[in-house]
CSV table of C-alpha atoms and ligand atoms in Angstrom, one decimal:
chain,number,residue,atom,x,y,z
A,1,MET,CA,12.6,-2.0,-26.4
A,2,LYS,CA,9.8,-0.7,-24.1
A,3,LYS,CA,9.8,2.8,-22.7
A,4,ILE,CA,9.9,2.6,-18.8
A,5,LEU,CA,9.6,5.6,-16.5
A,6,ILE,CA,11.5,5.2,-13.3
A,7,ILE,CA,10.2,7.6,-10.6
A,8,HIS,CA,12.4,7.9,-7.5
A,9,THR,CA,10.6,9.0,-4.3
A,10,GLY,CA,13.4,8.4,-1.7
A,11,GLY,CA,13.7,5.8,1.0
A,12,THR,CA,16.7,3.6,2.1
A,13,ILE,CA,17.2,2.6,-1.6
A,14,SER,CA,18.3,6.2,-2.3
A,15,MET,CA,20.3,6.7,1.0
A,16,LYS,CA,23.8,6.2,2.2
A,17,GLU,CA,25.3,5.0,5.5
A,18,ASP,CA,27.7,7.3,7.3
A,19,LYS,CA,30.7,4.9,8.0
A,20,ILE,CA,31.7,6.7,11.2
A,21,THR,CA,28.3,7.2,12.9
A,22,GLY,CA,26.4,4.4,11.2
A,23,ALA,CA,23.5,6.8,10.6
A,24,VAL,CA,21.5,6.2,7.3
A,25,ALA,CA,20.3,9.3,5.5
A,26,PRO,CA,19.6,10.8,2.1
A,27,ASP,CA,22.7,12.0,0.2
A,28,LYS,CA,23.2,14.9,-2.3
A,29,GLU,CA,23.1,12.7,-5.3
A,30,ASN,CA,20.9,9.6,-5.7
A,31,PRO,CA,23.2,6.6,-5.7
A,32,LEU,CA,20.8,4.7,-8.0
A,33,HIS,CA,21.9,6.8,-11.1
A,34,GLY,CA,24.8,4.4,-11.8
A,35,THR,CA,22.4,1.4,-11.7
A,36,THR,CA,20.1,3.1,-14.2
A,37,LEU,CA,22.9,3.5,-16.7
A,38,SER,CA,23.5,-0.3,-16.6
A,39,MET,CA,19.9,-1.1,-17.7
A,40,SER,CA,20.0,0.1,-21.3
A,41,ASN,CA,19.8,-3.5,-22.5
A,42,ILE,CA,16.5,-4.1,-20.7
A,43,ALA,CA,14.5,-1.1,-21.6
A,44,ASN,CA,14.5,2.5,-22.8
A,45,ILE,CA,14.7,4.2,-19.4
A,46,VAL,CA,13.5,7.7,-18.5
A,47,VAL,CA,14.3,8.7,-14.9
A,48,GLU,CA,12.7,11.3,-12.7
A,49,GLU,CA,13.3,12.3,-9.1
A,50,LEU,CA,9.8,13.3,-7.9
A,51,PHE,CA,10.6,13.4,-4.2
A,52,HIS,CA,13.5,12.6,-2.0
A,53,LEU,CA,11.6,11.6,1.1
A,54,PRO,CA,11.9,8.9,3.7
A,55,SER,CA,8.7,6.9,3.4
A,56,PRO,CA,7.4,7.9,6.9
A,57,HIS,CA,7.1,11.4,5.4
A,58,ILE,CA,4.9,10.3,2.5
A,59,THR,CA,1.2,11.2,2.8
A,60,PRO,CA,-1.8,10.6,0.5
A,61,GLN,CA,-1.0,13.9,-1.1
A,62,GLU,CA,2.4,12.6,-2.4
A,63,MET,CA,0.6,9.3,-3.4
A,64,GLN,CA,-1.9,11.3,-5.5
A,65,MET,CA,1.0,13.3,-7.1
A,66,LEU,CA,2.7,10.1,-8.0
A,67,ARG,CA,-0.5,8.7,-9.5
A,68,GLN,CA,-0.8,11.9,-11.6
A,69,ARG,CA,2.8,11.7,-12.8
A,70,ILE,CA,2.2,8.1,-13.9
A,71,GLU,CA,-1.0,8.9,-15.7
A,72,ASP,CA,0.7,12.0,-17.4
A,73,GLY,CA,3.6,9.7,-18.4
A,74,ILE,CA,1.1,7.4,-20.1
A,75,ARG,CA,-0.9,10.2,-21.8
A,76,PHE,CA,2.0,12.5,-22.9
A,77,ASP,CA,5.2,10.5,-22.9
A,78,ASN,CA,3.9,7.1,-24.2
A,79,ILE,CA,5.5,5.2,-21.4
A,80,GLU,CA,4.7,1.4,-21.4
A,81,GLY,CA,5.6,0.7,-17.8
A,82,ALA,CA,6.5,2.5,-14.6
A,83,VAL,CA,8.9,1.7,-11.7
A,84,ILE,CA,8.7,3.6,-8.5
A,85,THR,CA,11.4,3.4,-5.9
A,86,HIS,CA,10.1,4.1,-2.4
A,87,GLY,CA,11.0,3.7,1.3
A,88,THR,CA,9.8,0.3,2.5
A,89,ASP,CA,8.0,1.5,5.7
A,90,THR,CA,4.9,2.8,3.8
A,91,LEU,CA,5.6,1.2,0.5
A,92,GLU,CA,2.6,-1.1,0.7
A,93,GLU,CA,0.3,1.9,1.2
A,94,THR,CA,1.6,3.9,-1.8
A,95,ALA,CA,1.5,0.7,-3.9
A,96,TYR,CA,-2.1,0.0,-2.9
A,97,TYR,CA,-3.1,3.7,-3.4
A,98,LEU,CA,-1.8,3.5,-7.0
A,99,ASP,CA,-3.5,0.1,-7.5
A,100,LEU,CA,-6.8,1.6,-6.6
A,101,THR,CA,-6.5,4.9,-8.5
A,102,VAL,CA,-4.3,4.6,-11.7
A,103,GLN,CA,-6.6,4.4,-14.7
A,104,SER,CA,-4.4,2.1,-16.9
A,105,ASP,CA,-3.3,-1.5,-17.1
A,106,ILE,CA,0.4,-0.9,-18.0
A,107,PRO,CA,2.8,-2.6,-15.6
A,108,ILE,CA,3.4,-0.4,-12.5
A,109,VAL,CA,6.1,-1.8,-10.2
A,110,VAL,CA,7.1,-0.5,-6.8
A,111,THR,CA,10.4,-1.4,-5.2
A,112,GLY,CA,12.7,-0.4,-2.4
A,113,ALA,CA,15.6,-1.7,-0.3
A,114,MET,CA,16.4,-2.8,3.2
A,115,ARG,CA,20.0,-1.8,3.0
A,116,SER,CA,21.3,1.6,1.9
A,117,SER,CA,23.5,2.0,-1.2
A,118,ASN,CA,26.9,1.6,0.4
A,119,GLU,CA,26.1,-1.1,3.0
A,120,LEU,CA,27.5,-4.6,2.6
A,121,GLY,CA,24.9,-6.6,0.6
A,122,ALA,CA,23.0,-3.5,-0.6
A,123,ASP,CA,19.8,-4.8,-2.2
A,124,GLY,CA,18.7,-1.6,-3.9
A,125,PRO,CA,20.4,-1.9,-7.3
A,126,TYR,CA,19.4,-5.5,-7.7
A,127,ASN,CA,15.8,-4.8,-6.7
A,128,LEU,CA,15.7,-1.9,-9.1
A,129,ILE,CA,16.9,-4.0,-12.0
A,130,SER,CA,14.4,-6.7,-11.1
A,131,ALA,CA,11.6,-4.2,-11.0
A,132,VAL,CA,12.5,-2.8,-14.4
A,133,LYS,CA,12.5,-6.4,-15.8
A,134,VAL,CA,9.0,-6.9,-14.5
A,135,ALA,CA,7.8,-3.6,-15.8
A,136,ALA,CA,9.1,-4.5,-19.2
A,137,SER,CA,7.5,-7.9,-19.2
A,138,ASP,CA,4.3,-8.4,-21.3
A,139,ASP,CA,3.0,-10.8,-18.7
A,140,ALA,CA,3.0,-8.1,-16.0
A,141,LYS,CA,0.3,-6.1,-18.0
A,142,GLY,CA,-3.2,-6.1,-16.4
A,143,LYS,CA,-2.1,-7.5,-13.1
A,144,GLY,CA,-2.6,-4.3,-11.1
A,145,VAL,CA,0.2,-2.6,-9.2
A,146,LEU,CA,3.0,-5.0,-8.3
A,147,VAL,CA,5.7,-4.9,-5.6
A,148,VAL,CA,9.0,-6.5,-6.5
A,149,LEU,CA,11.8,-7.1,-4.0
A,150,ASN,CA,14.1,-10.0,-3.2
A,151,ASP,CA,13.3,-11.8,-6.5
A,152,GLU,CA,9.5,-12.0,-5.7
A,153,ILE,CA,6.6,-10.3,-7.4
A,154,HIS,CA,3.6,-9.5,-5.1
A,155,THR,CA,0.3,-7.8,-5.6
A,156,ALA,CA,0.0,-4.3,-4.0
A,157,LYS,CA,-3.3,-5.5,-2.4
A,158,ASN,CA,-1.8,-8.5,-0.5
A,159,VAL,CA,1.8,-7.6,0.2
A,160,THR,CA,3.0,-6.4,3.6
A,161,LYS,CA,6.2,-5.6,5.3
A,162,THR,CA,6.7,-8.4,7.8
A,163,HIS,CA,10.3,-7.9,9.1
A,164,THR,CA,12.0,-4.7,10.4
A,165,SER,CA,15.4,-5.5,8.7
A,166,ASN,CA,15.5,-8.8,6.8
A,167,ILE,CA,15.7,-8.3,3.0
A,168,ALA,CA,12.9,-11.0,2.6
A,169,THR,CA,10.6,-8.7,4.5
A,170,PHE,CA,7.8,-8.3,1.8
A,171,GLN,CA,5.4,-11.2,2.0
A,172,SER,CA,1.8,-11.8,1.0
A,173,PRO,CA,0.3,-13.8,3.9
A,174,GLN,CA,-2.3,-16.3,2.9
A,175,TYR,CA,-1.7,-15.8,-0.8
A,176,GLY,CA,2.0,-15.9,-1.6
A,177,PRO,CA,3.8,-14.1,-4.4
A,178,LEU,CA,2.4,-13.9,-8.0
A,179,GLY,CA,5.7,-14.8,-9.5
A,180,ILE,CA,9.4,-14.7,-9.3
A,181,VAL,CA,12.3,-12.9,-11.0
A,182,THR,CA,15.2,-15.2,-12.1
A,183,LYS,CA,18.5,-14.6,-13.8
A,184,ARG,CA,16.9,-15.5,-17.1
A,185,GLY,CA,13.6,-13.6,-16.8
A,186,VAL,CA,10.3,-13.0,-15.2
A,187,SER,CA,7.9,-15.9,-14.4
A,188,PHE,CA,4.3,-15.6,-13.1
A,189,HIS,CA,2.5,-18.5,-11.5
A,190,HIS,CA,-0.7,-16.8,-10.3
A,191,THR,CA,-2.9,-14.1,-11.6
A,192,PRO,CA,-5.1,-11.7,-9.6
A,193,VAL,CA,-8.9,-12.4,-10.0
A,194,GLN,CA,-10.0,-8.8,-10.2
A,195,ARG,CA,-8.9,-5.2,-9.9
A,196,GLU,CA,-11.0,-2.2,-8.8
A,197,THR,CA,-10.2,1.4,-9.6
A,198,TYR,CA,-11.6,4.7,-8.4
A,199,ASN,CA,-11.1,7.8,-10.5
A,200,ILE,CA,-10.8,10.3,-7.6
A,201,LYS,CA,-9.5,13.9,-8.1
A,202,SER,CA,-7.9,14.3,-4.6
A,203,VAL,CA,-7.9,13.0,-1.1
A,204,THR,CA,-9.8,15.4,1.2
A,205,LYS,CA,-10.9,13.1,4.1
A,206,ASN,CA,-9.2,12.0,7.3
A,207,VAL,CA,-9.4,8.4,8.3
A,208,LEU,CA,-8.0,7.1,11.6
A,209,LEU,CA,-6.7,3.6,12.5
A,210,LEU,CA,-6.9,1.9,15.9
A,211,LYS,CA,-5.7,-1.5,17.0
A,212,ALA,CA,-7.9,-3.4,19.5
A,213,TYR,CA,-6.4,-5.0,22.6
A,214,ALA,CA,-7.7,-7.0,25.6
A,215,GLY,CA,-9.4,-4.5,28.0
A,216,MET,CA,-9.7,-1.7,25.4
A,217,ASP,CA,-12.5,0.6,26.4
A,218,ASN,CA,-14.6,3.5,25.2
A,219,LEU,CA,-12.2,6.2,26.4
A,220,ILE,CA,-10.1,6.1,23.2
A,221,LEU,CA,-13.3,6.5,21.1
A,222,GLN,CA,-14.3,9.5,23.2
A,223,ALA,CA,-10.8,11.0,23.0
A,224,ILE,CA,-10.6,10.9,19.2
A,225,ARG,CA,-13.9,12.8,18.9
A,226,THR,CA,-11.8,15.9,19.6
A,227,ILE,CA,-10.0,15.4,16.2
A,228,PRO,CA,-11.8,16.1,12.9
A,229,PHE,CA,-12.1,12.8,11.1
A,230,ASN,CA,-14.4,11.1,8.5
A,231,GLY,CA,-13.9,7.4,9.0
A,232,LEU,CA,-12.3,4.9,11.4
A,233,ILE,CA,-10.6,1.6,10.8
A,234,ILE,CA,-10.3,-0.8,13.8
A,235,GLU,CA,-7.9,-3.8,13.7
A,236,ALA,CA,-10.3,-6.0,15.7
A,237,LEU,CA,-9.7,-9.2,17.6
A,238,GLY,CA,-9.8,-12.6,15.7
A,239,GLN,CA,-12.7,-12.9,13.3
A,240,GLY,CA,-13.9,-9.3,14.0
A,241,ASN,CA,-14.7,-8.9,17.7
A,242,LEU,CA,-14.2,-6.1,20.2
A,243,PRO,CA,-14.3,-5.7,24.0
A,244,PRO,CA,-17.9,-5.0,25.0
A,245,SER,CA,-17.1,-1.6,26.5
A,246,MET,CA,-16.4,-0.3,23.0
A,247,VAL,CA,-19.9,-1.0,21.6
A,248,SER,CA,-21.6,2.2,22.8
A,249,GLY,CA,-18.8,4.4,21.4
A,250,ILE,CA,-19.0,2.6,18.0
A,251,LYS,CA,-22.8,3.0,17.9
A,252,SER,CA,-22.5,6.7,18.6
A,253,LEU,CA,-19.9,7.2,15.8
A,254,ILE,CA,-22.1,5.4,13.3
A,255,GLU,CA,-25.1,7.4,14.4
A,256,ASN,CA,-23.0,10.5,13.7
A,257,GLY,CA,-22.3,9.4,10.2
A,258,ILE,CA,-18.7,8.2,10.7
A,259,PRO,CA,-18.2,4.9,8.9
A,260,VAL,CA,-16.4,2.3,11.1
A,261,VAL,CA,-14.5,-0.5,9.2
A,262,LEU,CA,-13.4,-3.7,10.9
A,263,VAL,CA,-10.3,-5.6,9.8
A,264,SER,CA,-8.5,-8.2,11.9
A,265,ARG,CA,-5.3,-7.9,13.8
A,266,CYS,CA,-4.6,-11.5,12.6
A,267,PHE,CA,-2.8,-11.3,9.3
A,268,ASN,CA,-4.6,-14.3,7.8
A,269,GLY,CA,-8.3,-14.7,7.2
A,270,PHE,CA,-11.4,-12.5,6.9
A,271,VAL,CA,-13.5,-10.7,9.5
A,272,GLN,CA,-17.0,-12.2,9.6
A,273,ASP,CA,-20.3,-11.8,11.5
A,274,VAL,CA,-19.9,-15.0,13.5
A,275,TYR,CA,-20.1,-14.1,17.2
A,276,SER,CA,-23.3,-12.7,18.7
A,277,TYR,CA,-22.0,-12.0,22.2
A,278,ASP,CA,-21.6,-8.4,23.4
A,279,GLY,CA,-18.9,-6.9,21.1
A,280,GLY,CA,-19.0,-9.9,18.8
A,281,GLY,CA,-18.8,-9.4,15.0
A,282,LYS,CA,-22.5,-10.2,14.5
A,283,GLN,CA,-23.6,-7.6,16.9
A,284,LEU,CA,-21.2,-5.0,15.3
A,285,LYS,CA,-22.4,-5.7,11.8
A,286,GLU,CA,-26.0,-5.2,13.0
A,287,LEU,CA,-25.0,-1.8,14.4
A,288,GLY,CA,-23.7,-0.9,10.9
A,289,VAL,CA,-20.0,-1.6,11.2
A,290,ILE,CA,-18.5,-2.5,7.8
A,291,LEU,CA,-16.6,-5.8,7.7
A,292,SER,CA,-13.6,-5.7,5.4
A,293,ASN,CA,-12.4,-8.4,3.0
A,294,GLY,CA,-9.0,-9.4,4.3
A,295,LEU,CA,-7.1,-6.1,3.9
A,296,ASN,CA,-4.8,-5.2,6.7
A,297,GLY,CA,-5.4,-2.0,8.7
A,298,GLN,CA,-3.2,0.4,6.8
A,299,LYS,CA,-4.6,-0.8,3.4
A,300,ALA,CA,-8.2,-0.6,4.6
A,301,ARG,CA,-7.4,3.0,5.6
A,302,ILE,CA,-6.2,3.8,2.1
A,303,LYS,CA,-9.3,2.2,0.6
A,304,LEU,CA,-11.6,4.1,2.9
A,305,LEU,CA,-9.8,7.4,2.2
A,306,ILE,CA,-10.4,6.7,-1.5
A,307,SER,CA,-13.9,5.4,-1.3
A,308,LEU,CA,-15.1,8.3,0.9
A,309,GLU,CA,-14.4,10.5,-2.1
A,310,GLU,CA,-17.1,8.6,-4.0
A,311,THR,CA,-19.7,7.8,-1.3
A,312,THR,CA,-20.5,8.2,2.4
A,313,ASP,CA,-23.4,5.8,2.2
A,314,LEU,CA,-22.8,2.9,4.6
A,315,ALA,CA,-24.5,0.2,2.4
A,316,GLU,CA,-22.4,1.3,-0.6
A,317,LEU,CA,-19.2,1.3,1.4
A,318,GLN,CA,-20.0,-2.2,2.7
A,319,LEU,CA,-20.4,-3.3,-0.9
A,320,LEU,CA,-17.0,-1.8,-1.8
A,321,PHE,CA,-15.3,-3.5,1.2
A,322,SER,CA,-16.8,-6.9,0.2
A,323,LYS,CA,-15.0,-6.9,-3.1
B,1,LIG,N1,12.8,4.0,7.0
B,1,LIG,C1,13.0,3.7,5.6
B,1,LIG,C2,11.9,4.4,4.7
B,1,LIG,O1,10.8,3.8,4.7
B,1,LIG,C3,13.1,2.3,5.3
B,1,LIG,C4,13.3,1.9,3.9
B,1,LIG,O2,13.3,2.6,3.0
B,1,LIG,O3,13.6,0.7,3.8
B,1,LIG,O4,12.1,5.4,4.1
């Protein structure tokens, strides 16, 4: 049997509901321990409680510690797969961070739950068992970091939380899941075309994320200049366009060495240099704005945080964001 390291980080999957107030919060003991005991027929399980945090409390520092723990597990404990339990709110960011940084092709699976441990229809134990099955599967090797919930296997790169409460919240718009988990096993029907990794030592930069809207103007770009930051992601309109009154502010950021990366607020499709009107993607690209490759805003932010540790050169960053 394979040796699988389960790392708990917190989130609803590790929480309990107070039956009187209805409030969901972490408990003294992790309710998942019982589930772990029932998995001795699937893998040789080692469990570790790295954090006990709701996922809105997770920062890139915790993501880097998690990456370190997984790499140490591979180097010193001979683990052959890893499962991370995590709150669902920022799960996709941690999963993508690990996808971009962990220097190994062992299966790494991130899971969570939409219902806490003592709620009717709690999905945590089931998702944890599914995640361990995937981590123990030979077919999961070399596919990058995977996200497993609700019987589906998704890539960290494409998956996103799409619903505030439904247990089928994790979807990969435009691409769909890579495979499914069934009662009998794990079955993949797609394979990712490529994986990129960056061997960074830490995250030292600050990257901001803004969402564009009709009538947005330069004031917000002026206001953020009072905060120290090293890069900006904008969830632009449609194929990568912005209101014209933002153009001078963007030009000034780029002239001051701040990379600006455009993604779209549409959750399908790529941003492209198509429109040449004032604020259009073509004009923005000519100004030096980096057009991303279909990532959503929060993942483009993770990628820029990581790539800024390697380069601040705009042309090199554009190449990395074209992958
Ligand atoms: N708010 C919770 C968290 O992200 C949601 C969850 O875990 O499902 O920690």
